[in-house]
CSV table of C-alpha atoms and ligand atoms in Angstrom, one decimal:
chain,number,residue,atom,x,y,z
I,1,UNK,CA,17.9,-30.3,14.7
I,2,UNK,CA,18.5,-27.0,15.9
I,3,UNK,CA,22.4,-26.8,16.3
I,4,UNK,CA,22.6,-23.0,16.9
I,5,UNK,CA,20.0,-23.7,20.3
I,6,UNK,CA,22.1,-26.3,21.8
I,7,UNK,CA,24.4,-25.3,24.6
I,8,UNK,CA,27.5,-26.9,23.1
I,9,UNK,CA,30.1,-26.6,25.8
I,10,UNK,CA,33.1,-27.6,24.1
I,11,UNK,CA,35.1,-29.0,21.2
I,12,UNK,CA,34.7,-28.2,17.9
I,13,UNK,CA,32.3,-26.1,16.6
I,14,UNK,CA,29.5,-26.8,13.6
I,15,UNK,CA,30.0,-24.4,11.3
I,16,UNK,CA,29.2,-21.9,10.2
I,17,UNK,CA,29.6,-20.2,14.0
I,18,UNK,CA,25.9,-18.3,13.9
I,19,UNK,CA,27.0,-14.9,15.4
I,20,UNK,CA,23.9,-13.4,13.8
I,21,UNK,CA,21.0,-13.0,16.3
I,22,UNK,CA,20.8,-9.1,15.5
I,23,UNK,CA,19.1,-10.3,11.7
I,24,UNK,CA,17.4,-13.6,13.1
I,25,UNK,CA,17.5,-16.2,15.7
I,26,UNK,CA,16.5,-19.7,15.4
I,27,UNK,CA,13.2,-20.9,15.8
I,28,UNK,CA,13.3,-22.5,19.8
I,29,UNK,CA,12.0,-26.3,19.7
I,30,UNK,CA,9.6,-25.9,21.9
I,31,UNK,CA,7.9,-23.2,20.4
I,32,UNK,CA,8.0,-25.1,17.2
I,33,UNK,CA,6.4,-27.8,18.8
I,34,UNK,CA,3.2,-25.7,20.0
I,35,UNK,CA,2.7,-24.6,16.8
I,36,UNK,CA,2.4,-27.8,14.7
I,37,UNK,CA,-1.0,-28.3,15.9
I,38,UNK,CA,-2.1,-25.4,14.9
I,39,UNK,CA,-1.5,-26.9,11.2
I,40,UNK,CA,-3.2,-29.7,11.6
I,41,UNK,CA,-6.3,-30.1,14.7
I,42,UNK,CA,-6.6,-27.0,15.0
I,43,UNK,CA,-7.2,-25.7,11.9
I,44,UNK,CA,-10.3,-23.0,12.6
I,45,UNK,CA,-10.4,-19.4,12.0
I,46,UNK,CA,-10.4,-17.1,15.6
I,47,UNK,CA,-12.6,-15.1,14.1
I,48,UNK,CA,-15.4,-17.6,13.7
I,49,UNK,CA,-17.6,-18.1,17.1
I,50,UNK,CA,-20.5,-19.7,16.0
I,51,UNK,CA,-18.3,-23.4,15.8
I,52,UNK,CA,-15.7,-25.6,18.1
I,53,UNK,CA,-13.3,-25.4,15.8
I,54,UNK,CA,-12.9,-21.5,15.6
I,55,UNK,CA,-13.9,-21.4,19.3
I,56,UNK,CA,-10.5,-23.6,20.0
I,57,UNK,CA,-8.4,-21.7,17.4
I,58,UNK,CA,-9.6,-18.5,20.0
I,59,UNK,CA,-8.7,-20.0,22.6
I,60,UNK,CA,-5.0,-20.7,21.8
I,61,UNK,CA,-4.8,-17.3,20.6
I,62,UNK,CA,-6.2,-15.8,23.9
I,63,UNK,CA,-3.6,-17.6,25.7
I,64,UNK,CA,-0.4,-16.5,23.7
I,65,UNK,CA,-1.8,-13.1,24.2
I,66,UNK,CA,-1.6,-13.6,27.6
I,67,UNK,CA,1.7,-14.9,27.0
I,68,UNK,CA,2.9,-12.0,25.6
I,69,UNK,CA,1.2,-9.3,27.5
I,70,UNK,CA,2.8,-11.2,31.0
I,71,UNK,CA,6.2,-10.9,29.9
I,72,UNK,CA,5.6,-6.8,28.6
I,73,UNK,CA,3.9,-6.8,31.8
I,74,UNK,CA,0.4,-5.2,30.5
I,75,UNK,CA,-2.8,-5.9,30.4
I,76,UNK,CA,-4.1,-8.7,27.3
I,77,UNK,CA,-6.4,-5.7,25.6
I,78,UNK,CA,-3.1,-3.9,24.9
I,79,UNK,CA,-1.7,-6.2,22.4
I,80,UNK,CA,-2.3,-5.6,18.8
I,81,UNK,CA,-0.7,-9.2,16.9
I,82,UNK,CA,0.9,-7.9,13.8
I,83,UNK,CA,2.9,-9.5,10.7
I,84,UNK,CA,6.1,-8.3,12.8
I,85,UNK,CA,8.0,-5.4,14.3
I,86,UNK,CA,8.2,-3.6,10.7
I,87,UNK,CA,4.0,-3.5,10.8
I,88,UNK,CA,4.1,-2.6,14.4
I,89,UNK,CA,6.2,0.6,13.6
I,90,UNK,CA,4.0,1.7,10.8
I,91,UNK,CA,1.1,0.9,12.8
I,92,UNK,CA,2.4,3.3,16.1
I,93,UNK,CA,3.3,5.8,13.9
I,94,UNK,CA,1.3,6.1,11.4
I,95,UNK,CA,-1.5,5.4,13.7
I,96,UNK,CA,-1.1,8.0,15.9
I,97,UNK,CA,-0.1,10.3,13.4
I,98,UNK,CA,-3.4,10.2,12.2
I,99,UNK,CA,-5.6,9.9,14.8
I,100,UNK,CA,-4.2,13.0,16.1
I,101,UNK,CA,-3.6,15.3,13.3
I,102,UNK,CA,-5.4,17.8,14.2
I,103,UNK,CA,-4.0,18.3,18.3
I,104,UNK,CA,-0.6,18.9,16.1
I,105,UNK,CA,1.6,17.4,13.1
I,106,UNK,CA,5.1,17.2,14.5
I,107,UNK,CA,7.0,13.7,15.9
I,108,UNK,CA,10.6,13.5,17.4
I,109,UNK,CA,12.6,10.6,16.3
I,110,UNK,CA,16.6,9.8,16.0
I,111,UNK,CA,19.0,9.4,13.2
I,112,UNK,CA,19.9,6.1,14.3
I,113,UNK,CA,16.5,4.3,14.7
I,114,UNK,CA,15.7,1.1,12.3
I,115,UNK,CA,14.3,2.0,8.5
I,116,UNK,CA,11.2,0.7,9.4
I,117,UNK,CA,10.7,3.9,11.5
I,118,UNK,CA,13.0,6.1,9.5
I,119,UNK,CA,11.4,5.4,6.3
I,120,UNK,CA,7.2,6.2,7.7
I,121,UNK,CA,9.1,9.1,8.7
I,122,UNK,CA,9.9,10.3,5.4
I,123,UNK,CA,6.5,9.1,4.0
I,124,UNK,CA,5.0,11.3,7.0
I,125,UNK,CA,7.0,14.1,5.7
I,126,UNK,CA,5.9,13.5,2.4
I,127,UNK,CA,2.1,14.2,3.6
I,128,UNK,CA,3.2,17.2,5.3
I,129,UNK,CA,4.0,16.4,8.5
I,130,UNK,CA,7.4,17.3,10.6
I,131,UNK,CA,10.2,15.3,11.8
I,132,UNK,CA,13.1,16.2,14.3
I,133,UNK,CA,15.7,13.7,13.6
I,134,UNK,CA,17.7,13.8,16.9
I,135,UNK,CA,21.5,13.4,16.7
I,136,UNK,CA,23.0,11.0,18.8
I,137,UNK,CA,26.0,11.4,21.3
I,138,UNK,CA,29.3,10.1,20.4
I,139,UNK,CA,28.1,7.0,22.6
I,140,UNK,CA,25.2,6.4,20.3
I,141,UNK,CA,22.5,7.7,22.7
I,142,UNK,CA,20.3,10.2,22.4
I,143,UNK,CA,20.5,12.7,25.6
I,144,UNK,CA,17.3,13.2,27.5
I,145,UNK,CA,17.7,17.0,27.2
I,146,UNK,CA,17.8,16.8,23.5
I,147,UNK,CA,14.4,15.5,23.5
I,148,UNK,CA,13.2,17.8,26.1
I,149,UNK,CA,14.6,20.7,24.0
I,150,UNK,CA,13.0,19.3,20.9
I,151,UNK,CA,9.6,19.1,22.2
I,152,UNK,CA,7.2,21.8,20.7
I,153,UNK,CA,3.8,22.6,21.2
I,154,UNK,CA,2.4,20.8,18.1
I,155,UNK,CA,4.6,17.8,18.7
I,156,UNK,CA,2.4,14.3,19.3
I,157,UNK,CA,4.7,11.4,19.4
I,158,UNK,CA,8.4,10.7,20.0
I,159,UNK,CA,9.6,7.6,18.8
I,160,UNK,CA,12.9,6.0,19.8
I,161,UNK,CA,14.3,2.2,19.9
I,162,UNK,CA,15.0,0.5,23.5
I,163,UNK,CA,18.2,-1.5,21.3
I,164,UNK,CA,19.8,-0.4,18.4
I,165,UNK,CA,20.1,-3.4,15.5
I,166,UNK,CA,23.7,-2.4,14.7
I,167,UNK,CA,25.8,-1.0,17.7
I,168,UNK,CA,23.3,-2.8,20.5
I,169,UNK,CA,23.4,0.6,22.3
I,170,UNK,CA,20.7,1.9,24.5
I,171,UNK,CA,18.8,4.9,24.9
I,172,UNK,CA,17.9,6.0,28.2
I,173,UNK,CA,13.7,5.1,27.6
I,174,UNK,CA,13.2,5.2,31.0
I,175,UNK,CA,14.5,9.0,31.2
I,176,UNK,CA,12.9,10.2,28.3
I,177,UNK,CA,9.5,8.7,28.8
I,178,UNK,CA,9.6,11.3,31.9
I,179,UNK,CA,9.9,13.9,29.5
I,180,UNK,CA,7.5,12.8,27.6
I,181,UNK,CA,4.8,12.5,29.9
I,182,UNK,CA,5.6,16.0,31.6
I,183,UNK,CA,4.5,17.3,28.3
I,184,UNK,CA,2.0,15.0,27.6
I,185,UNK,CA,3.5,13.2,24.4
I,186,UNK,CA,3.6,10.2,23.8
I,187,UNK,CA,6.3,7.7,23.6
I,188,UNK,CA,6.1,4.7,21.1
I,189,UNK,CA,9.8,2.4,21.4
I,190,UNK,CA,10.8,-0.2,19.2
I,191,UNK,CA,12.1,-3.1,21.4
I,192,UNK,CA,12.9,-5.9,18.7
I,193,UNK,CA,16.5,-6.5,19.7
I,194,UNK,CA,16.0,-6.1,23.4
I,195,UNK,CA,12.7,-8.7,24.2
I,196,UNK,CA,15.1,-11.5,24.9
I,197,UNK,CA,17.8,-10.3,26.7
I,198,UNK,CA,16.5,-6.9,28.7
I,199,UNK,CA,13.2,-6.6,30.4
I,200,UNK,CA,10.7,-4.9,28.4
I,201,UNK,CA,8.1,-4.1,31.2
I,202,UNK,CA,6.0,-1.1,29.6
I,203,UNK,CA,5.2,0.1,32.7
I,204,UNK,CA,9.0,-0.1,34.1
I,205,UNK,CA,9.9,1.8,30.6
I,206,UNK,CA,6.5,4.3,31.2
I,207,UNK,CA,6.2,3.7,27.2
I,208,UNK,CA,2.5,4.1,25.6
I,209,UNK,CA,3.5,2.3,22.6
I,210,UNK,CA,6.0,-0.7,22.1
I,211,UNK,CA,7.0,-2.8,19.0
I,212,UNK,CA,8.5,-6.4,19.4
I,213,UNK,CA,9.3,-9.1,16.8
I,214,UNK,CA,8.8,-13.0,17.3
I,215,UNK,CA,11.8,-13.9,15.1
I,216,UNK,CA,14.4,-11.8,17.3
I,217,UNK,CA,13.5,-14.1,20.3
I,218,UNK,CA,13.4,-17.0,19.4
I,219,UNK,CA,9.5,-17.6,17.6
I,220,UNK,CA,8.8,-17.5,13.9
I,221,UNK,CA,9.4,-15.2,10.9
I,222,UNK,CA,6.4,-13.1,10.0
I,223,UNK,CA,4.5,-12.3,13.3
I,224,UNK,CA,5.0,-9.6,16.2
I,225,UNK,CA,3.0,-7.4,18.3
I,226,UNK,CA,1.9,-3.5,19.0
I,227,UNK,CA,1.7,-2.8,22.8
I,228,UNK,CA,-1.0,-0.3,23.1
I,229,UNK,CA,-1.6,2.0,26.2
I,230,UNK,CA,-5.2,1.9,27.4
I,231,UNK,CA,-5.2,3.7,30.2
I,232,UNK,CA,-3.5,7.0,31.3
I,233,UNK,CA,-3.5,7.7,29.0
I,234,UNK,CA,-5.6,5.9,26.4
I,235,UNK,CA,-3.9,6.0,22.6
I,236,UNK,CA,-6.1,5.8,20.0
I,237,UNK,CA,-4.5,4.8,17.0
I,238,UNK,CA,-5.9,5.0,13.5
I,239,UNK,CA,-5.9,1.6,12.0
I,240,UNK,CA,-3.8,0.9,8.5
I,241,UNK,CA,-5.2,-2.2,7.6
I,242,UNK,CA,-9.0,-2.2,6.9
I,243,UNK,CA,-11.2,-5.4,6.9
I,244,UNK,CA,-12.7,-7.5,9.2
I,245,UNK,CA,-12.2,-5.8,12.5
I,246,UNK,CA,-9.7,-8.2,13.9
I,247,UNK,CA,-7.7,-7.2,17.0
I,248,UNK,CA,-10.4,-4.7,18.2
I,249,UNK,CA,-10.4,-3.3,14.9
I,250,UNK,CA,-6.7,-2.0,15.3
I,251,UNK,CA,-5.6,-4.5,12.9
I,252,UNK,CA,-8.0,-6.4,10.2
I,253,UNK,CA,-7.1,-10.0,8.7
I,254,UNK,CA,-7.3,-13.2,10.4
I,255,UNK,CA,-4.8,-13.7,12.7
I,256,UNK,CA,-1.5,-15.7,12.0
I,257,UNK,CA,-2.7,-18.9,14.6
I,258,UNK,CA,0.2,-20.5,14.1
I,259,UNK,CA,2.9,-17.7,14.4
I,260,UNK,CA,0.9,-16.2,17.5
I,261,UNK,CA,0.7,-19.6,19.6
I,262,UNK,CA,4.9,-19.8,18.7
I,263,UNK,CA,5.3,-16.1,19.3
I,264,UNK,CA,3.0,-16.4,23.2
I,265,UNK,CA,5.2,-19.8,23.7
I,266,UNK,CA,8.8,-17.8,22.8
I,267,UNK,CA,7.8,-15.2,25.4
I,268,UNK,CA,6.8,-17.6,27.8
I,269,UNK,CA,10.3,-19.3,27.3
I,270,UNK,CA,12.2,-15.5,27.5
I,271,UNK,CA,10.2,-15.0,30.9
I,272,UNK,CA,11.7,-18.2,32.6
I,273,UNK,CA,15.4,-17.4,31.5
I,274,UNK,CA,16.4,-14.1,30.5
I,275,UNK,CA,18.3,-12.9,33.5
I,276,UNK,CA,20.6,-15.8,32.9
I,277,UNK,CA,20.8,-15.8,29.4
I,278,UNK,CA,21.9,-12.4,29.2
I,279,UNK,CA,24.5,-13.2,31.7
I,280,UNK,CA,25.9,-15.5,29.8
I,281,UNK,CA,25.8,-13.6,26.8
I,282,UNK,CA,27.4,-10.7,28.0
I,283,UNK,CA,30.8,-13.3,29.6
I,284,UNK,CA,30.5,-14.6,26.1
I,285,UNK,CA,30.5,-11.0,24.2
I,286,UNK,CA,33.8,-9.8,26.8
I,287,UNK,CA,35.1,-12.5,26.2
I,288,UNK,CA,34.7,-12.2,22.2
I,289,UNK,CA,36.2,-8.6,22.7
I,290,UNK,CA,38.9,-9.3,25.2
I,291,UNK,CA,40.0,-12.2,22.4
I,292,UNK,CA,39.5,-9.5,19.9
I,293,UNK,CA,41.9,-6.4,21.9
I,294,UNK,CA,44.2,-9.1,22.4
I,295,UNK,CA,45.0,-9.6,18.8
I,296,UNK,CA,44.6,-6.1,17.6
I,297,UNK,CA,45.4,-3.7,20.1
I,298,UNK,CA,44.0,-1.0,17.8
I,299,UNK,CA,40.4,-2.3,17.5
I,300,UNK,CA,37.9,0.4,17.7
I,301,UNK,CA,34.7,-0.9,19.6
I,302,UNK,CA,31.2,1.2,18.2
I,303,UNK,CA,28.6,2.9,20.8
I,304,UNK,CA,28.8,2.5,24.6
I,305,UNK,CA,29.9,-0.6,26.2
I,306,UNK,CA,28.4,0.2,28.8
I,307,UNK,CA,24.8,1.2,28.1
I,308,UNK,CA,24.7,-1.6,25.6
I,309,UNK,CA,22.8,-5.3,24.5
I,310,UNK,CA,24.5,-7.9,26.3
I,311,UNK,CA,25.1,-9.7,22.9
I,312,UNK,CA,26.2,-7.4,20.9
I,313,UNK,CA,29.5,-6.2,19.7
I,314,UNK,CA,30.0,-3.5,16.9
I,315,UNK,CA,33.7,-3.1,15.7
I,316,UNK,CA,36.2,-1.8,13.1
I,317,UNK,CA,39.9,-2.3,12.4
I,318,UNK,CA,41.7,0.9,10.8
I,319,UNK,CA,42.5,0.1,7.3
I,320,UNK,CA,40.3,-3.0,6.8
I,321,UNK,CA,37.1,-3.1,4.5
I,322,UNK,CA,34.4,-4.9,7.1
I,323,UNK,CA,32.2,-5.8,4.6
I,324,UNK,CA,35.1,-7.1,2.4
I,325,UNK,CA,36.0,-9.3,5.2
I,326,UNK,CA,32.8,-10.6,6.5
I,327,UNK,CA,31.9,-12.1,3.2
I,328,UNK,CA,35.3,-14.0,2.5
I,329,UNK,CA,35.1,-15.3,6.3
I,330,UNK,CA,33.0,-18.3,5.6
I,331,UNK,CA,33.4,-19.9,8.5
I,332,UNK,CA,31.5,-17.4,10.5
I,333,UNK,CA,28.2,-15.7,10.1
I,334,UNK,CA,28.4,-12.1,10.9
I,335,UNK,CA,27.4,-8.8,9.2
I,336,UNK,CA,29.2,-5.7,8.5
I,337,UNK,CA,25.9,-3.4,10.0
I,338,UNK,CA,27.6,-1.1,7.7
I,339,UNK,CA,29.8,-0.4,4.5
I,340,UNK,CA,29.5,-2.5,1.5
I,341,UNK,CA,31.6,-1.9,-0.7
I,342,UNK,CA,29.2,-2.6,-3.0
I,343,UNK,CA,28.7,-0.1,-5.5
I,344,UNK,CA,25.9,2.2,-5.2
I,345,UNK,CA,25.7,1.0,-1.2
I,346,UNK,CA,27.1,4.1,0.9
I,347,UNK,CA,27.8,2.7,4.0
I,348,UNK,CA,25.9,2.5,7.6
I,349,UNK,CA,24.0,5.2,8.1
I,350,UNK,CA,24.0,4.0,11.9
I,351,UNK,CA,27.8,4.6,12.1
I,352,UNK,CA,28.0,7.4,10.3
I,353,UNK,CA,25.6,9.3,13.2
I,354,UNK,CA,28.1,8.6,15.8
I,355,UNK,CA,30.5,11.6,15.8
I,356,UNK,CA,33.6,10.9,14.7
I,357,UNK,CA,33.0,7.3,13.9
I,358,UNK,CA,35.2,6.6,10.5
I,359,UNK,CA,32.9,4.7,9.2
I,360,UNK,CA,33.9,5.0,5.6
I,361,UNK,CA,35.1,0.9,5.8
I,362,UNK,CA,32.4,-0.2,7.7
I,363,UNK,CA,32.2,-3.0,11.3
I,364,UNK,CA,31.6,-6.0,11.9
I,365,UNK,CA,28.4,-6.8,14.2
I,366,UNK,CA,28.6,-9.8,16.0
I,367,UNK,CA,24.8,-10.8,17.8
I,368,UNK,CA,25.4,-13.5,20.1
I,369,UNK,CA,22.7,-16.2,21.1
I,370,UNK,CA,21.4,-18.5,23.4
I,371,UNK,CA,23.4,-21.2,22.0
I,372,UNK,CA,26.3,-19.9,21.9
I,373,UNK,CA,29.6,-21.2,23.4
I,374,UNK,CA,32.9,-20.4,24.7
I,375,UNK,CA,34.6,-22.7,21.5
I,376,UNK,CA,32.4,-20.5,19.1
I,377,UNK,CA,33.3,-17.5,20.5
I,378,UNK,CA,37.2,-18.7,20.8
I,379,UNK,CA,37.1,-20.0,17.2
I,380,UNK,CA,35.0,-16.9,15.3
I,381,UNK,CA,37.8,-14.3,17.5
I,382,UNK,CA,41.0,-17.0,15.9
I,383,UNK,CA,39.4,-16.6,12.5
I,384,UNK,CA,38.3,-13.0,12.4
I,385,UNK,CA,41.9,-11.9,12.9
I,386,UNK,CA,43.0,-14.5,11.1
I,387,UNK,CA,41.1,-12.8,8.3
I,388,UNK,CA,42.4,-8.9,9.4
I,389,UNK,CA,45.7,-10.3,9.3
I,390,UNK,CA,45.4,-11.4,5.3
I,391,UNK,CA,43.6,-8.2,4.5
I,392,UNK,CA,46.8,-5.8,5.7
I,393,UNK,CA,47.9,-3.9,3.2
I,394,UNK,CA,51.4,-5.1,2.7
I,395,UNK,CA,54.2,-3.0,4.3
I,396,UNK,CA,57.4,-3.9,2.0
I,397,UNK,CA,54.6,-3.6,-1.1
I,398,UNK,CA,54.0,0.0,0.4
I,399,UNK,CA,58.0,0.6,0.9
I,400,UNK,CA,58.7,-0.5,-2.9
I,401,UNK,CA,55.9,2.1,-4.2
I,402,UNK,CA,57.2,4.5,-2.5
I,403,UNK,CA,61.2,4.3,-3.5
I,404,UNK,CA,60.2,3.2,-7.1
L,1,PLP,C1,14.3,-6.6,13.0
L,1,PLP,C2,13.9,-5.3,13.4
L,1,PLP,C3,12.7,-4.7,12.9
L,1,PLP,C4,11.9,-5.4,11.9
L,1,PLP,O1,11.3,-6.5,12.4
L,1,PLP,P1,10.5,-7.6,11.5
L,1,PLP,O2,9.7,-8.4,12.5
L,1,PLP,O3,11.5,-8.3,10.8
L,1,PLP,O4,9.6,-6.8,10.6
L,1,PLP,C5,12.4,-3.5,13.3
L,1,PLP,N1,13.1,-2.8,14.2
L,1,PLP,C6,14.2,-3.3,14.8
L,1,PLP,C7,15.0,-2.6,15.8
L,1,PLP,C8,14.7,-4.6,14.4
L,1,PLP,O5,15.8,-5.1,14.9
C-alpha cells in the first residue's frame, strides 16, 4: 500500500518520514488504478484508426487530455503529452528558439530556474544564440522591472519557473507575463512544483507556454505535458522529435497510454482538492518551522516565506554541513537542495543566487505531501535537531585548542 498517501492522523509514524515531494511524490491509488487497463484491454496504439482497439486506446487518451487541459484551464489542442517536464522545457525552448530565429536570437531566463532550462540555455548559447541570466532578489524572486529592463528588440522568449524546486519561492508570473505581452514576447513557465498545490490556470498566469510533470502530482514517472498557446497569440514551435507526427506533429512517437490516462486521472484528483490540500500543507510546513525556531533560535529560513509553495521549507543552521546531516538522518527523507560535501560537488547553485545566502554548508529542503501528518512533521522536527545537536562542534574541544 501506499503509506506516504494515507492521512495518518496520529501515533507513530512509518518510517522513513517522506518529506520529499520536491524530487517525487507517490503514485495516487486511484490513478494507478485507471492505468492498469491500459496494460492489459486496452492494449492498441492511439495512433492506429483503422481498428477498435486503437480507436479505444484514442479515446482514453482524448479524455486525459481533457483532464489535463480542464485543470490548466485551456483548450485540449493546447496540450502537447511529453516524456515529462525535462522534455517539455526543451521542447518550449528549443522550439521557439527555432521557429523564430530569424524575428531575433535573444531569450531572458533566471539564475535560479531548474537545469533542465538552464542547461538548453547553454546549448542555445553554444549555437549562437543570447541569454540574460536574471539575478534574483534577496527573496529569491526575480523583480518584474528586471525583466522589463532586460527586454531588447531581438529578444523572443522569456522563460521563468511558477515554483522553484529548492526554496519553493515564487516569481511574480502574473506581473511579468504583462511585461511580456506589452512587448510582444513570449512567456514559457515551468510549473512542475506548483500543479498540485497552486492554480496553474494559463490564462489566470497570461503564460503562452507552460511545463508540468505527472510525477510531482501525484501520476507516474516518465510522462508530462507542453501547454501551447493557440490563439493570441499562436506559438509555433519547431518540433525536436521527428517521426510519426504524433501530437499534431509537435511531438512524434506513440504516446505513453498508460502514463497519460494516470497523468489526466492525477489532474482530475488535484482539481477536486487542491485548495484544501494546500491548506493543510502550509499548517503542516509552520508548524515544521515553528517546531524548527523553537529549537534553534538561529535557524536561517531560505527565499520568501511569504511568496512561497505551501509545502516547502528551505533551511540552514550556522555551522552545520546540511548535506552531512541529511544523509546520517535515516529516519527522515529530505534533501540538502544544496552542498554536498562531496568532492568535486560545489554546492547549490540555487542558494548561492540569493544575495547573501552562506550557502557554502548547504539546507535542508523539506517538500511536504498530501499524506503528511502532524506526528511526521512533530517527529522529522525532534530528529532533525536531534541531529544539529550531535553535529555542534564541541565548545570545551574548541576551549582546549585554543589554550594548548
Ligand atoms: C522535477 C522538475 C523538472 C523535471 O521534471 P521531469 O518530469 O522529472 O523531467 C523540471 N523542472 C522543475 C521545476 C522540476 O521540479
Amino acid at each position: 500500500m501506499n503509506q506516504a498517501l494515507d492521512a495518518k492522523t496520529g501515533g507513530t509514524p512509518s518510517l522513513p518520514v517522506y518529506l520529499d515531494h520536491h524530487a517525487t511524490t507517490p503514485c495516487d491509488p486511484r490513478v494507478v488504478e485507471v492505468m492498469l487497463p491500459c496494460f492489459g484491454e486496452v492494449y492498441g496504439n492511439p495512433a492506429s484508426q483503422q481498428h477498435s482497439p486503437g480507436c479505444a486506446a484514442r479515446s482514453l487518451v482524448e479524455g486525459a487530455r481533457e483532464q489535463v487541459a480542464d485543470l490548466l484551464g485551456c483548450g485540449t489542442s493546447e496540450v502537447v503529452f511529453t516524456s515529462g517536464a525535462t522534455e517539455s522545457d526543451n521542447l518550449a525552448i528549443k522550439g521557439v528558439m527555432e521557429s523564430t530565429a530569424t524575428r531575433g536570437r535573444h531569450l531572458i531566463t533566471a539564475a535560479t530556474e531548474h537545469k533542465a532550462v538552464l542547461d538548453v540555455c547553454t546549448r542555445l548559447e553554444r549555437r549562437g544564440y543570447e541569454v540574460t541570466y536574471l539575478a534574483v532578489e534577496a527573496d529569491g524572486r526575480v523583480c518584474p522591472d528586471r525583466v522589463s529592463q532586460a527586454l531588447r528588440e531581438e529578444t523572443v522568449l522569456v522563460s521563468l519557473m511558477l515554483a522553484n524546486n529548492e526554496i519553493g519561492v515564487l516569481h511574480p508570473i502574473a506581473q511579468i507575463a504583462e511585461c511580456c505581452r506589452e512587448r510582444g514576447v513570449l512567456l514559457h513557465c515551468d510549473a512542475a512544483q506548483a500543479l498540485a498545490t497552486l492554480d496553474c490556470d494559463v490564462n489566470a498566469l497570461g503564460v503562452d507556454l507552460m511545463s508540468v510533470s505527472a510525477h510531482k502530482a501525484y501520476g507516474p514517472k516518465g510522462v508530462g505535458a507542453l501547454y501551447v498557446r493557440r490563439r493570441r497569440p499562436h506559438v509555433r514551435l519547431s518540433a525536436q522529435l521527428d517521426g510519426g507526427g504524433h501530437e499534431g506533429g509537435r511531438r512524434s512517437g506513440t504516446v505513453n497510454v498508460p502514463g497519460v490516462v494516470g497523468f489526466g486521472e492525477a489532474c482530475a484528483i488535484i482539481a477536486g482538492r487542491r485548495e484544501a490540500d494546500a491548506r493543510q500543507q502550509r499548517f503542516l510546513r509552520d508548524r515544521l518551522l515553528h517546531r524548527l525556531r523553537r529549537g534553534r533560535s538561529d535557524l536561517r529560513v531560505h527565499g520568501s516565506l511569504e511568496h512561497r509553495l505551501p509545502n516547502n521549507l528551505n533551511v540552514s543552521f550556522p555551522g552545520i554541513d546540511a548535506g552531512r546531516l541529511v544523509r546520517e538522518v535515516g529516519s527522515v527523507a529530505v534533501s540538502s537542495g544544496a552542498a554536498c560535501s562531496a568532492p568535486g560537488t560545489d554546492g547549490s547553485y540555487v542558494l548561492k543566487a540569493l544575495p547573501g545566502s552562506a550557502a557554502e554548508l548547504g539546507s535542508i529542503r523539506f517538500g511536504l505531501g498530501r499524506g503528511t501528518t502532524e506526528a511526521e512533521v512533530d517527529f522529522a522536527a525532534g530528529e532533525i535537531l536531534a541531529a544539529v545537536a550531535a553535529h555542534e562542534p564541541d565548545p570545551k574541544v574548541d576551549a582546549c585548542a585554543a589554550t594548548c
